[in-house]
Amino acid sequence: SDPSSTGTQKYYAANPGGKCMKDCDPGSSSGPAECGRVTDLSKVLFNTISECCTLGQSWVDERFCASRSVGTYSGAWFVDSGTNSKCVKDCASGAGPLCADVDSPSTPIYETAEECCREKLSWVDLNRCVDASEGTTPPSNGEWYVDFSILGCVEDCVGP
């Protein structure tokens, strides 16, 4: 695009970040999307962020792309790669104990902790996974079992 113009005001895929940017003057205030001038004339331009995310960033979860394109988080759930036994919420890491940043733009994310646990952590008891993900503790039933992830015994709980 012409460097003296204000840009096309259309969206393009910003790789490798997994988001879309608006072709506009970076110094302008043109809405929620981050501005950046298209310098690669082979870039495909899209009318909306949704189009750009769906067609221009097809390898990225659409919720991730749409939220990052406007500088926010999706609030959806993904597997906690640190434990691999619960899901965490896509929100700013310091925003709360359930929040974490998505490791990669291609990481699958889900609307609920239950959906994340069911789809990605099928070897973990669903109720335990959801409770751990949402930070809730079910009441104890007085029994104990071995938790190999911590190499110790933990008290069993009566889940919903």
PDB file of C-alpha atoms in Angstrom, residues 58-151:
ATOM      1  CA  SER A  58      -6.779 -21.393   9.319  1.00  0.00           C
ATOM      2  CA  TRP A  59      -4.100 -23.187  11.403  1.00  0.00           C
ATOM      3  CA  VAL A  60      -5.026 -21.064  14.459  1.00  0.00           C
ATOM      4  CA  ASP A  61      -8.056 -21.547  16.719  1.00  0.00           C
ATOM      5  CA  GLU A  62     -10.520 -18.869  15.576  1.00  0.00           C
ATOM      6  CA  ARG A  63     -11.273 -17.719  19.150  1.00  0.00           C
ATOM      7  CA  PHE A  64      -7.549 -17.285  19.822  1.00  0.00           C
ATOM      8  CA  CYS A  65      -7.034 -15.312  16.598  1.00  0.00           C
ATOM      9  CA  ALA A  66     -10.086 -13.083  17.093  1.00  0.00           C
ATOM     10  CA  SER A  67      -9.191 -12.233  20.694  1.00  0.00           C
ATOM     11  CA  ARG A  68      -5.489 -11.590  20.030  1.00  0.00           C
ATOM     12  CA  SER A  69      -6.376  -9.456  17.007  1.00  0.00           C
ATOM     13  CA  VAL A  70      -8.105  -6.963  19.314  1.00  0.00           C
ATOM     14  CA  GLY A  71      -5.562  -7.274  22.135  1.00  0.00           C
ATOM     15  CA  THR A  72      -7.614  -9.434  24.521  1.00  0.00           C
ATOM     16  CA  TYR A  73      -7.909 -13.055  25.636  1.00  0.00           C
ATOM     17  CA  SER A  74     -10.581 -15.563  24.588  1.00  0.00           C
ATOM     18  CA  GLY A  75     -11.554 -16.726  28.084  1.00  0.00           C
ATOM     19  CA  ALA A  76     -11.738 -20.265  26.658  1.00  0.00           C
ATOM     20  CA  TRP A  77     -10.034 -23.349  28.169  1.00  0.00           C
ATOM     21  CA  PHE A  78      -6.953 -25.327  27.090  1.00  0.00           C
ATOM     22  CA  VAL A  79      -4.753 -28.097  28.530  1.00  0.00           C
ATOM     23  CA  ASP A  80      -2.262 -26.945  31.149  1.00  0.00           C
ATOM     24  CA  SER A  81       0.968 -28.224  29.606  1.00  0.00           C
ATOM     25  CA  GLY A  82       2.687 -27.963  33.001  1.00  0.00           C
ATOM     26  CA  THR A  83       0.513 -30.629  34.629  1.00  0.00           C
ATOM     27  CA  ASN A  84      -1.174 -32.305  31.638  1.00  0.00           C
ATOM     28  CA  SER A  85      -3.967 -33.270  34.043  1.00  0.00           C
ATOM     29  CA  LYS A  86      -6.203 -30.187  34.065  1.00  0.00           C
ATOM     30  CA  CYS A  87      -7.273 -27.288  31.862  1.00  0.00           C
ATOM     31  CA  VAL A  88      -6.642 -23.586  32.391  1.00  0.00           C
ATOM     32  CA  LYS A  89      -8.347 -20.460  31.130  1.00  0.00           C
ATOM     33  CA  ASP A  90      -6.960 -18.291  28.334  1.00  0.00           C
ATOM     34  CA  CYS A  91      -6.567 -15.033  30.245  1.00  0.00           C
ATOM     35  CA  ALA A  92      -3.681 -12.860  31.451  1.00  0.00           C
ATOM     36  CA  SER A  93      -1.358 -14.993  33.595  1.00  0.00           C
ATOM     37  CA  GLY A  94      -1.527 -12.644  36.581  1.00  0.00           C
ATOM     38  CA  ALA A  95      -5.318 -12.250  36.416  1.00  0.00           C
ATOM     39  CA  GLY A  96      -6.033 -15.223  38.675  1.00  0.00           C
ATOM     40  CA  PRO A  97      -5.080 -18.772  39.606  1.00  0.00           C
ATOM     41  CA  LEU A  98      -7.034 -20.312  36.722  1.00  0.00           C
ATOM     42  CA  CYS A  99      -5.392 -18.072  34.074  1.00  0.00           C
ATOM     43  CA  ALA A 100      -2.511 -18.813  31.726  1.00  0.00           C
ATOM     44  CA  ASP A 101      -1.241 -17.743  28.328  1.00  0.00           C
ATOM     45  CA  VAL A 102      -1.805 -20.189  25.477  1.00  0.00           C
ATOM     46  CA  ASP A 103       1.538 -21.819  24.581  1.00  0.00           C
ATOM     47  CA  SER A 104       0.978 -21.760  20.826  1.00  0.00           C
ATOM     48  CA  PRO A 105      -1.605 -20.141  18.524  1.00  0.00           C
ATOM     49  CA  SER A 106      -2.477 -23.602  17.187  1.00  0.00           C
ATOM     50  CA  THR A 107      -3.346 -24.969  20.655  1.00  0.00           C
ATOM     51  CA  PRO A 108      -6.964 -26.225  20.652  1.00  0.00           C
ATOM     52  CA  ILE A 109      -9.170 -24.232  23.029  1.00  0.00           C
ATOM     53  CA  TYR A 110     -12.652 -25.048  24.337  1.00  0.00           C
ATOM     54  CA  GLU A 111     -15.652 -23.113  25.645  1.00  0.00           C
ATOM     55  CA  THR A 112     -15.774 -24.930  28.998  1.00  0.00           C
ATOM     56  CA  ALA A 113     -13.383 -26.734  31.329  1.00  0.00           C
ATOM     57  CA  GLU A 114     -15.576 -29.825  31.005  1.00  0.00           C
ATOM     58  CA  GLU A 115     -15.301 -29.825  27.206  1.00  0.00           C
ATOM     59  CA  CYS A 116     -11.512 -29.378  27.428  1.00  0.00           C
ATOM     60  CA  CYS A 117     -11.174 -32.225  29.943  1.00  0.00           C
ATOM     61  CA  ARG A 118     -13.433 -34.542  27.939  1.00  0.00           C
ATOM     62  CA  GLU A 119     -11.757 -33.869  24.578  1.00  0.00           C
ATOM     63  CA  LYS A 120      -8.093 -33.632  25.583  1.00  0.00           C
ATOM     64  CA  LEU A 121      -7.636 -35.365  28.944  1.00  0.00           C
ATOM     65  CA  SER A 122      -9.733 -38.489  28.567  1.00  0.00           C
ATOM     66  CA  TRP A 123      -7.367 -40.532  30.807  1.00  0.00           C
ATOM     67  CA  VAL A 124      -8.153 -38.228  33.765  1.00  0.00           C
ATOM     68  CA  ASP A 125     -11.428 -38.739  35.650  1.00  0.00           C
ATOM     69  CA  LEU A 126     -13.750 -36.077  34.211  1.00  0.00           C
ATOM     70  CA  ASN A 127     -15.013 -34.783  37.583  1.00  0.00           C
ATOM     71  CA  ARG A 128     -11.475 -34.589  38.995  1.00  0.00           C
ATOM     72  CA  CYS A 129     -10.231 -32.771  35.905  1.00  0.00           C
ATOM     73  CA  VAL A 130     -13.084 -30.229  35.951  1.00  0.00           C
ATOM     74  CA  ASP A 131     -12.694 -29.655  39.709  1.00  0.00           C
ATOM     75  CA  ALA A 132      -8.925 -29.160  39.367  1.00  0.00           C
ATOM     76  CA  SER A 133      -9.415 -26.891  36.348  1.00  0.00           C
ATOM     77  CA  GLU A 134     -12.047 -24.710  38.006  1.00  0.00           C
ATOM     78  CA  GLY A 135     -10.226 -24.629  41.347  1.00  0.00           C
ATOM     79  CA  THR A 136     -12.987 -26.367  43.283  1.00  0.00           C
ATOM     80  CA  THR A 137     -12.453 -29.092  45.863  1.00  0.00           C
ATOM     81  CA  PRO A 138     -15.089 -31.789  46.200  1.00  0.00           C
ATOM     82  CA  PRO A 139     -15.868 -33.069  49.710  1.00  0.00           C
ATOM     83  CA  SER A 140     -13.740 -35.925  51.051  1.00  0.00           C
ATOM     84  CA  ASN A 141     -15.000 -39.500  51.273  1.00  0.00           C
ATOM     85  CA  GLY A 142     -12.170 -40.506  53.661  1.00  0.00           C
ATOM     86  CA  GLU A 143     -10.342 -42.799  51.222  1.00  0.00           C
ATOM     87  CA  TRP A 144      -6.814 -42.346  49.822  1.00  0.00           C
ATOM     88  CA  TYR A 145      -5.133 -43.198  46.525  1.00  0.00           C
ATOM     89  CA  VAL A 146      -1.702 -42.878  44.883  1.00  0.00           C
ATOM     90  CA  ASP A 147      -1.189 -39.796  42.687  1.00  0.00           C
ATOM     91  CA  PHE A 148       1.812 -40.641  40.519  1.00  0.00           C
ATOM     92  CA  SER A 149       2.124 -37.038  39.257  1.00  0.00           C
ATOM     93  CA  ILE A 150       3.276 -36.003  42.763  1.00  0.00           C
ATOM     94  CA  LEU A 151       4.607 -39.426  43.804  1.00  0.00           C
TER      95      LEU A 151
END
